[in-house]
CSV table of C-alpha atoms and ligand atoms in Angstrom, one decimal:
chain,number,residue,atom,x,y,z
A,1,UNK,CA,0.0,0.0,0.0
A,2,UNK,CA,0.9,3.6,-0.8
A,3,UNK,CA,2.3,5.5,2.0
A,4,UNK,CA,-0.1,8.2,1.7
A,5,UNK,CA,-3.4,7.5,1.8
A,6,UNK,CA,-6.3,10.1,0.1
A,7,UNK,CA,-8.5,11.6,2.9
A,8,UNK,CA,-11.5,10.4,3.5
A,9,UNK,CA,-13.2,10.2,7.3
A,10,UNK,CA,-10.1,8.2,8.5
A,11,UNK,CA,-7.8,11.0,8.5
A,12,UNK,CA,-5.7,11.9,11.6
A,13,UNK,CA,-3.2,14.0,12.8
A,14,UNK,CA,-0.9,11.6,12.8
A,15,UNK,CA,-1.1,11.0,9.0
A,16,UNK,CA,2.4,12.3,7.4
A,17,UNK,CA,1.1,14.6,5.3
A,18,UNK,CA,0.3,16.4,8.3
A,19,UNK,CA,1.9,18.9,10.6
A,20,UNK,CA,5.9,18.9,9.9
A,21,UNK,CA,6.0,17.2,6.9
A,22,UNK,CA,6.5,20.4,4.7
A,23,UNK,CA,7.8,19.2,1.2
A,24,UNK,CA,11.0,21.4,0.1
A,25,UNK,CA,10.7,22.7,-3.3
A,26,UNK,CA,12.9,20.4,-5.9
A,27,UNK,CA,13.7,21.8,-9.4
A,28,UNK,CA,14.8,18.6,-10.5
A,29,UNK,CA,12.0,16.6,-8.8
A,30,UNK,CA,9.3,19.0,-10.4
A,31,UNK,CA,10.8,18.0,-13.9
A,32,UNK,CA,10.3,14.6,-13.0
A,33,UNK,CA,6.6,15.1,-11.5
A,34,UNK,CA,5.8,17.1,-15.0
A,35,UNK,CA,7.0,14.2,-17.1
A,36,UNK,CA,5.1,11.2,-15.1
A,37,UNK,CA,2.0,13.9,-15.8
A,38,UNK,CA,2.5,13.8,-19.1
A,39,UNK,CA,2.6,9.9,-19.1
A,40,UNK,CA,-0.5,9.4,-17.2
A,41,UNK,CA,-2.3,11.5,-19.6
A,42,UNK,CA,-0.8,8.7,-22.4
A,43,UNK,CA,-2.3,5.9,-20.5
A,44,UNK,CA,-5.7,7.5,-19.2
A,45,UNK,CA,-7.8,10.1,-20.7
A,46,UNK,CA,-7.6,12.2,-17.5
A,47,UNK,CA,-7.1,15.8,-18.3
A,48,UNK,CA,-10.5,17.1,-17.4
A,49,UNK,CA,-11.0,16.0,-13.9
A,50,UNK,CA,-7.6,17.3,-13.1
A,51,UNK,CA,-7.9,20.8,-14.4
A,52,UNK,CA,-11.2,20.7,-12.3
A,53,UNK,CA,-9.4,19.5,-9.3
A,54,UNK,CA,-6.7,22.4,-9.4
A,55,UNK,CA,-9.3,25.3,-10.2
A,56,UNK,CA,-11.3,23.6,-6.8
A,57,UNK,CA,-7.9,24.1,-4.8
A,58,UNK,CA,-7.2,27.6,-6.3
A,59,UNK,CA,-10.9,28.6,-6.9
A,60,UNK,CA,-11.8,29.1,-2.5
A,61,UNK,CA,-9.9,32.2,-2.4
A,62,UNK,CA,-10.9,35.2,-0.2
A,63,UNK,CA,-8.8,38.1,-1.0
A,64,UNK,CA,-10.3,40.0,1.4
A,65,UNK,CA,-9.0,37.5,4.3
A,66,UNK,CA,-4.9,37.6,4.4
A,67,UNK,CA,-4.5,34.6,6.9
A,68,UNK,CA,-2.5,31.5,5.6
A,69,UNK,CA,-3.8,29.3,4.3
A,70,UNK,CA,-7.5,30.0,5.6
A,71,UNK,CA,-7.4,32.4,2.8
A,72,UNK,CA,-8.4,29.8,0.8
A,73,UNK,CA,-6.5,29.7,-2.8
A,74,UNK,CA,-4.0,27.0,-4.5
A,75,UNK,CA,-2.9,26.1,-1.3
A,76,UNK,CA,-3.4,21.9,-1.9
A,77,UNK,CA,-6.3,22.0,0.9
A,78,UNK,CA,-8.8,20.1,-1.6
A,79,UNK,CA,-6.4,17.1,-0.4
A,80,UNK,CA,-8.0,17.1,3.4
A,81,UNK,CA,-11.1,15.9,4.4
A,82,UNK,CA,-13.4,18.0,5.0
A,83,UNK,CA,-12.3,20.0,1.8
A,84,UNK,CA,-12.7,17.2,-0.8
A,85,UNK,CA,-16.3,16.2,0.8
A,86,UNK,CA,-17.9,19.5,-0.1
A,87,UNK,CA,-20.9,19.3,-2.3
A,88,UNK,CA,-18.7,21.4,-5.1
A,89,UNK,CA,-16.4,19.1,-5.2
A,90,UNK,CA,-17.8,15.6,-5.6
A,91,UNK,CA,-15.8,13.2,-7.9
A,92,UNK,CA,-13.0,14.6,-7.3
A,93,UNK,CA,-11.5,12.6,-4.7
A,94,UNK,CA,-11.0,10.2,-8.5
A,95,UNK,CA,-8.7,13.3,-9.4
A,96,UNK,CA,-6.3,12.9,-5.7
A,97,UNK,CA,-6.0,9.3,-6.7
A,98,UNK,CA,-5.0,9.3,-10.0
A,99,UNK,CA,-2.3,11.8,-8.7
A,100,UNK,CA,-1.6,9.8,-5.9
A,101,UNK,CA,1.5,8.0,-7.3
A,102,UNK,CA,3.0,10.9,-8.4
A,103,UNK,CA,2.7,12.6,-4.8
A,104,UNK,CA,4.0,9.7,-2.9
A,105,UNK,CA,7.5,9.8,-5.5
A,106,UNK,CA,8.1,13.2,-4.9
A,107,UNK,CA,9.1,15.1,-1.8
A,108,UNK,CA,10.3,18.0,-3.7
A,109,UNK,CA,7.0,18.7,-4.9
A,110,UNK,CA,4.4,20.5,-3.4
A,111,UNK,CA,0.5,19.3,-3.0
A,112,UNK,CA,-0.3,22.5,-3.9
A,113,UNK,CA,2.2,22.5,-7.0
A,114,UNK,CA,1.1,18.8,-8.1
A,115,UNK,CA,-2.4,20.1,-8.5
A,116,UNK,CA,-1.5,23.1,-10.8
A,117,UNK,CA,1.0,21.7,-12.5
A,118,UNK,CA,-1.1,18.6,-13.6
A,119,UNK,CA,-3.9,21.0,-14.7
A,120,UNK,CA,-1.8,23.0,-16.8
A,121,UNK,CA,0.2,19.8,-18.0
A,122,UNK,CA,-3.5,18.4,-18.9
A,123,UNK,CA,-4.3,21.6,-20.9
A,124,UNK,CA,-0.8,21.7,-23.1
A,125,UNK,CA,-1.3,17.5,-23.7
A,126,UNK,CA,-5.1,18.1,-24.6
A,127,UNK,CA,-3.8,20.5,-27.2
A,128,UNK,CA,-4.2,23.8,-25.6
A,129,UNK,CA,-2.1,26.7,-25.0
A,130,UNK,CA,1.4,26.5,-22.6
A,131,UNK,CA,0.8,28.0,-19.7
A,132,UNK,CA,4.0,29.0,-17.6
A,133,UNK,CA,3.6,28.2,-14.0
A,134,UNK,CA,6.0,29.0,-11.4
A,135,UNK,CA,6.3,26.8,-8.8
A,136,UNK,CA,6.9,26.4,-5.2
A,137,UNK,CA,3.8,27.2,-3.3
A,138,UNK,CA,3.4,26.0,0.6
A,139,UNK,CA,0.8,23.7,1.6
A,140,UNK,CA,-1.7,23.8,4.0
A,141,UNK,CA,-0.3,21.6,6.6
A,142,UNK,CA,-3.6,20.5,8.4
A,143,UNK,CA,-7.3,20.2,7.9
A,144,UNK,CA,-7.9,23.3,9.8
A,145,UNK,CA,-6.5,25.3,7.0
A,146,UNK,CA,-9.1,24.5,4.5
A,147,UNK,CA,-11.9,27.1,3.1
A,148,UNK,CA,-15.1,27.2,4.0
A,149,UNK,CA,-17.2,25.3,2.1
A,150,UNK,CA,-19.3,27.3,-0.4
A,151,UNK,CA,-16.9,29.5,-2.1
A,152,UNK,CA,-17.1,28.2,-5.6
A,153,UNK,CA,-20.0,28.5,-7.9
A,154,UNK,CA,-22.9,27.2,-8.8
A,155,UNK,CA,-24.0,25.5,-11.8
A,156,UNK,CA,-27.9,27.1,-11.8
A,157,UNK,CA,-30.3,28.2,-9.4
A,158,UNK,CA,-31.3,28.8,-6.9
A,159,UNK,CA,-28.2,30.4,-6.2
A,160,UNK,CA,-26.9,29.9,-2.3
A,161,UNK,CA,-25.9,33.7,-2.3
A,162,UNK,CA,-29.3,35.0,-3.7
A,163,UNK,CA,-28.2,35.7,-6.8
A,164,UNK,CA,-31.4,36.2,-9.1
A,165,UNK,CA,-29.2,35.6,-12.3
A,166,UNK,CA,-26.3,33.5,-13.5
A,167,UNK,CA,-24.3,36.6,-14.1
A,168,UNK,CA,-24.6,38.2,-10.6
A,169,UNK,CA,-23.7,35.1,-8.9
A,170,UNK,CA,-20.2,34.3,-10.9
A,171,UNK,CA,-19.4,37.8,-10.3
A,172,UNK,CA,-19.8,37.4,-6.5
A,173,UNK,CA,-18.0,34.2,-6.5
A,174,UNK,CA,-15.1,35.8,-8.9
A,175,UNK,CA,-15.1,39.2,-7.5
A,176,UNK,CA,-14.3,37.7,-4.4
A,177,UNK,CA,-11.1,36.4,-6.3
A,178,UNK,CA,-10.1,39.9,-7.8
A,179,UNK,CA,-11.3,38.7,-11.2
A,180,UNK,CA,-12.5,40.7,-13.4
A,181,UNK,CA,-15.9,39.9,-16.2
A,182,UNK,CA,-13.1,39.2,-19.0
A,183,UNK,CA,-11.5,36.9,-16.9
A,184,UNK,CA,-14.6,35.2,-16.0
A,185,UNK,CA,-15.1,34.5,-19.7
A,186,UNK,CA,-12.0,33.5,-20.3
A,187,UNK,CA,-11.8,31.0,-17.4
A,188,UNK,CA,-15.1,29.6,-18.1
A,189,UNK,CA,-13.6,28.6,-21.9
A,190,UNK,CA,-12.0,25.6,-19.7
A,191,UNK,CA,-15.6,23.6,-20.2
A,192,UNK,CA,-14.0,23.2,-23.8
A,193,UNK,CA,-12.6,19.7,-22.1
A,194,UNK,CA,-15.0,17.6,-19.8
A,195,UNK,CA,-17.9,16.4,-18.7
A,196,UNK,CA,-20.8,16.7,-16.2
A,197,UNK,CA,-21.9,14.0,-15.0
A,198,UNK,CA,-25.6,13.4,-12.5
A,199,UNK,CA,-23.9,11.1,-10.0
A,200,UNK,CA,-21.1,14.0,-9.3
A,201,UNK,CA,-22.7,17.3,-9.4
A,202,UNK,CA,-26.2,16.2,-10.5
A,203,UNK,CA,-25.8,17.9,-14.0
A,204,UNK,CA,-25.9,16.4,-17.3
A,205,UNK,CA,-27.5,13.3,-18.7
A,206,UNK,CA,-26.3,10.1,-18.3
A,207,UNK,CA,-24.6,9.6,-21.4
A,208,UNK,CA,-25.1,11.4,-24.7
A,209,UNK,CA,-24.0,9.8,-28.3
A,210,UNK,CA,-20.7,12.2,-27.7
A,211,UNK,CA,-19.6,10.3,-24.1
A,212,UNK,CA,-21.5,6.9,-24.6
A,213,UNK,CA,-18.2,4.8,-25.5
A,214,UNK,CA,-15.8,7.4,-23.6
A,215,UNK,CA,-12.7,7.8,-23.7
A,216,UNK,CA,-12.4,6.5,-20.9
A,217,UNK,CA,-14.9,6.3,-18.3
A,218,UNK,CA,-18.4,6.6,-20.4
A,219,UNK,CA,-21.1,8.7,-19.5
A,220,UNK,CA,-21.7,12.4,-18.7
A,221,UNK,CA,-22.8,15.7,-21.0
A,222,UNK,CA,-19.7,17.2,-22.6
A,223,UNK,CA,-19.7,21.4,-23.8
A,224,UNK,CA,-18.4,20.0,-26.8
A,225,UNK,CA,-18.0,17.2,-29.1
A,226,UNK,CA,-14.3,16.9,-29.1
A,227,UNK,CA,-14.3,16.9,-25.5
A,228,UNK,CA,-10.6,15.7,-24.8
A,229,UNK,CA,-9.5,18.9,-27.0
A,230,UNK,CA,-8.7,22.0,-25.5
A,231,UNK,CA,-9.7,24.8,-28.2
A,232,UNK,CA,-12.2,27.6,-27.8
A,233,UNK,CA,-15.3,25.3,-29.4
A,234,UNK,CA,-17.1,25.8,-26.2
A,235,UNK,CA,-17.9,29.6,-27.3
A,236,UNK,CA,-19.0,28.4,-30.7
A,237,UNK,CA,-20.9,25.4,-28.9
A,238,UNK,CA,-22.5,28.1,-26.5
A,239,UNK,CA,-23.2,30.5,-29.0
A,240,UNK,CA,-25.2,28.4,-31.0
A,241,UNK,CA,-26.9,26.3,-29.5
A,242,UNK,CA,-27.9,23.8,-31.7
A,243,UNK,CA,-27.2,20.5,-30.4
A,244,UNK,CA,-29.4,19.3,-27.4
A,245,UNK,CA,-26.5,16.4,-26.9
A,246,UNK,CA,-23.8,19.3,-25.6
A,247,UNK,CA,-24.5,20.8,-22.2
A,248,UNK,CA,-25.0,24.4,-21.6
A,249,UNK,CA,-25.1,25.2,-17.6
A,250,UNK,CA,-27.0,28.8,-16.6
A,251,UNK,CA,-23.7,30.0,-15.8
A,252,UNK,CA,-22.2,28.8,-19.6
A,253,UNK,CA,-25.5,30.7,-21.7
A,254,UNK,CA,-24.8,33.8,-19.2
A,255,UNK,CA,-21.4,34.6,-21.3
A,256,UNK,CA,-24.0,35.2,-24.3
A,257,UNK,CA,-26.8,36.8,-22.3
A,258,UNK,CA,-25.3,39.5,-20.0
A,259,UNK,CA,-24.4,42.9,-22.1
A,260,UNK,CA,-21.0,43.0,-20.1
A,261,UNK,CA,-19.9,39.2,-21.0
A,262,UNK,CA,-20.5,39.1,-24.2
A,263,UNK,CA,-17.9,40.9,-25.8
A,264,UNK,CA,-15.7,39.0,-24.7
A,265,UNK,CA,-18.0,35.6,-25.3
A,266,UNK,CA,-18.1,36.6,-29.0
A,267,UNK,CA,-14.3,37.2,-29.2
A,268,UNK,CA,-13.2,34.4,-28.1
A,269,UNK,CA,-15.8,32.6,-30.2
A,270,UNK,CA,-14.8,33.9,-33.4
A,271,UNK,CA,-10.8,34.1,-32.4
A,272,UNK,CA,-8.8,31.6,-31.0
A,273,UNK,CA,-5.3,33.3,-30.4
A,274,UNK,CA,-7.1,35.7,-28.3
A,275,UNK,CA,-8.8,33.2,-26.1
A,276,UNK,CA,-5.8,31.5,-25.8
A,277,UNK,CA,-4.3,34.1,-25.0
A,278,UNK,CA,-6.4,35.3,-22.2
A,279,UNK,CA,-6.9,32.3,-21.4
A,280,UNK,CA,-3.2,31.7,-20.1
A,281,UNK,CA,-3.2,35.2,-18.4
A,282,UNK,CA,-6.1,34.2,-16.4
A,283,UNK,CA,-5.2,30.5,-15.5
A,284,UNK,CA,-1.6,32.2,-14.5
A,285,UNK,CA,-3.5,34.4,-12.4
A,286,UNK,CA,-6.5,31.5,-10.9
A,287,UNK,CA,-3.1,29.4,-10.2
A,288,UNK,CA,-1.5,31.8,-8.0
A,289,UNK,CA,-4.6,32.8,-5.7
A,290,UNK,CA,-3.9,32.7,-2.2
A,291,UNK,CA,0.0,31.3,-2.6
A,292,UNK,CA,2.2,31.7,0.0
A,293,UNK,CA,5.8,30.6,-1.8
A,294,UNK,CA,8.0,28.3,0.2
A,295,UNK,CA,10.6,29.3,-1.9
A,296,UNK,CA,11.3,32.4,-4.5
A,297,UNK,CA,9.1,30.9,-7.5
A,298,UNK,CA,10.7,28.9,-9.7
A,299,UNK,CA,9.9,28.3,-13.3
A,300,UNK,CA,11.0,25.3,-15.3
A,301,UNK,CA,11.5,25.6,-19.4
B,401,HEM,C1,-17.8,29.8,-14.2
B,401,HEM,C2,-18.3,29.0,-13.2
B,401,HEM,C3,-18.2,27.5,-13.2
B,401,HEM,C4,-19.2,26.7,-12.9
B,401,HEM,C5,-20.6,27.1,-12.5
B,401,HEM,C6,-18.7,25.4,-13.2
B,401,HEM,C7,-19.4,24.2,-13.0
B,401,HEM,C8,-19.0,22.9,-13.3
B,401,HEM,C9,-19.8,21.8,-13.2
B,401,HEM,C10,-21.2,21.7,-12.7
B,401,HEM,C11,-19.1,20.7,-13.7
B,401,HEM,C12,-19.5,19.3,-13.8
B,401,HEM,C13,-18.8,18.5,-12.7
B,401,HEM,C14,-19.1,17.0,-12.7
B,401,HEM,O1,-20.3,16.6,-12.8
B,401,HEM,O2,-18.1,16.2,-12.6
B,401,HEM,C15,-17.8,21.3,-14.1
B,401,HEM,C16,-16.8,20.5,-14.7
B,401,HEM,C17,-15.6,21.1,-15.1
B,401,HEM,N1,-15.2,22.3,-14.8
B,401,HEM,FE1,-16.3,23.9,-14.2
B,401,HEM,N2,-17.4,25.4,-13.5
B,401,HEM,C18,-17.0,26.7,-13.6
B,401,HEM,C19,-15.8,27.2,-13.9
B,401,HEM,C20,-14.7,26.5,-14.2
B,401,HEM,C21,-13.4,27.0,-14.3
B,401,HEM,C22,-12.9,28.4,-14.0
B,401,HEM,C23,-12.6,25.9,-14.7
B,401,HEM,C24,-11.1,25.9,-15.0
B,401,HEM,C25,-10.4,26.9,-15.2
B,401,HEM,C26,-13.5,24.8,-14.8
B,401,HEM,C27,-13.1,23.5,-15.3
B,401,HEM,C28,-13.9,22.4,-15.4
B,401,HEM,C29,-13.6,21.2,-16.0
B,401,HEM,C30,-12.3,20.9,-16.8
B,401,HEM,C31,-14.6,20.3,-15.8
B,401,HEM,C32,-14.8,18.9,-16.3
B,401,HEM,C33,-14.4,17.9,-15.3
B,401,HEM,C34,-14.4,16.4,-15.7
B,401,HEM,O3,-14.8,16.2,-16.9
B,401,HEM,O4,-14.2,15.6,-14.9
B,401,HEM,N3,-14.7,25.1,-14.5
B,401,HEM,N4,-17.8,22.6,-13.9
């Protein structure tokens, strides 16, 4: 058995991922991590769930609050239960086990880092743009660090902060990040890889003729046909419109419907340099939320 074991109610204080266990930053060991990522995403059609998993780790952020790591941000709390038992992020606890190898090999990696750096390792391999992480971020040593649970956002309604429309609540839920609208848009263009599946967060069908035989694990509504390629198809999918096999969440047709989103919607739409682009800007951004650096950051070619 693996000497780390994935939280679930089991997890103690004496576990020794706890207290003063804090991983030193490796350059050499972060090389290594990045290609075992890019050899699990060879063997399993993965890239999806862990791009979700690092925007849940990053996406809790308060910046407003200044205490580490209660600030919530990429901080590698989604790895403690309670964390990964919140309602926002169930299924993901199949994205800390798939990574589990990787984080029992290397010491000179970070939680925190493993997260980002397999979701922007995912995005490159699925044929998006290179995004240019630094690397070093602390960890939250113990449970007690982690965010309270409703800080990421809703699919639809109701919304849990009163929202009446899609668009108000994202921007309470990214405002609270220091994002801005264009960034929302931009960040949301990840749905371009994925799925939604009803027995995780109760949205999508069960299968559609685009998930039905997988890749791997079947079943689930995608954004977009081609759901294992990062490119900006999800505007064009949520733009038109047309095909009731592709999901479209309340927060997804809001890029279209509110006045200020849209711009930007229809840019990225009909351009995709320019949602690349932004798109890397923003991820570079989401990745750094909340991180307190264990080391000055370091940045691997
Ligand atoms: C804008 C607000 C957002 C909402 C309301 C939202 C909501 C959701 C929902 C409901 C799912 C389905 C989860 C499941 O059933 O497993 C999902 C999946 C996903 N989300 Fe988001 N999300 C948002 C923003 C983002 C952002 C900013 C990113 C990354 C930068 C992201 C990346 C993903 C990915 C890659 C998946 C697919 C996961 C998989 O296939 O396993 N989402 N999202």
């Amino acid at each position: 058995m693996s000497k780390l074991e994935y939280p679930d109610e089991t997890f103690t204080e004496k576990d020794p991922r706890i207290g003063g266990n804090a991983r030193k930053t490796d350059k050499a060991a972060l090389k290594q991590a990045r290609e075992d990522l890019l050899k699990l995403y060879e063997c399993k059609p993965c890239q999806p769930i862990a791009v979700r998993l690092a925007w849940h780790d990053s996406g809790t952020y308060n910046k407003d609050k200044t205490e580490f790591p209660k600030r919530g941000g990429a901080n590698g709390s989604i790895r403690f239960y309670p964390e990964i038992k919140h309602g926002a992020n169930a299924g993901l606890v199949a994205a800390l086990e798939l990574l589990k190898d990787i984080a029992d090999k290397y010491d000179g990696v970070s939680y925190a880092d493993l997260f980002q750096m397999a979701s922007a390792v995912a995005i490159e391999s699925a044929g998006g743009p290179k995004i240019p992480l630094r690397y070093g971020r602390k960890d939250a040593a113990a449970p007690e660090g982690c965010a309270p649970e409703g800080n990421l956002p809703a699919g639809g309604p109701p919304y849990p902060d009163g929202s009446p429309k899609a668009g108000d609540h994202l921007r309470k839920i990214f405002y609270r990040m220091g994002f801005n609208d264009q960034e929302i848009v931009a960040l949301s263009g990840a749905h371009t890889i994925g799925r939604a599946k009803p027995t995780r967060s109760g949205f999508g069908k069960e299968n559609t003729m685009y998930t039905i035989n997988g890749p791997g694990n079947p079943g689930g509504s995608s954004w977009t046909k081609d759901w294992l390629k990062f490119d900006n198809s999800y505007f064009k999918a949520v733009k038109k419109q047309d095909d009731s096999e592709l999901l479209v969440l309340d927060t997804d047709n809001a890029l279209f419907v509110d006045e200020d989103f849209r711009p930007f919607a229809e840019k990225y739409a009909a351009d995709e340099k320019a949602f690349f682009s932004d798109y890397v800007k923003a991820h570079l951004k989401l990745s750094e939320l909340g991180v307190e650096w264990e080391t000055a950051p370091i940045t691997l070619d």
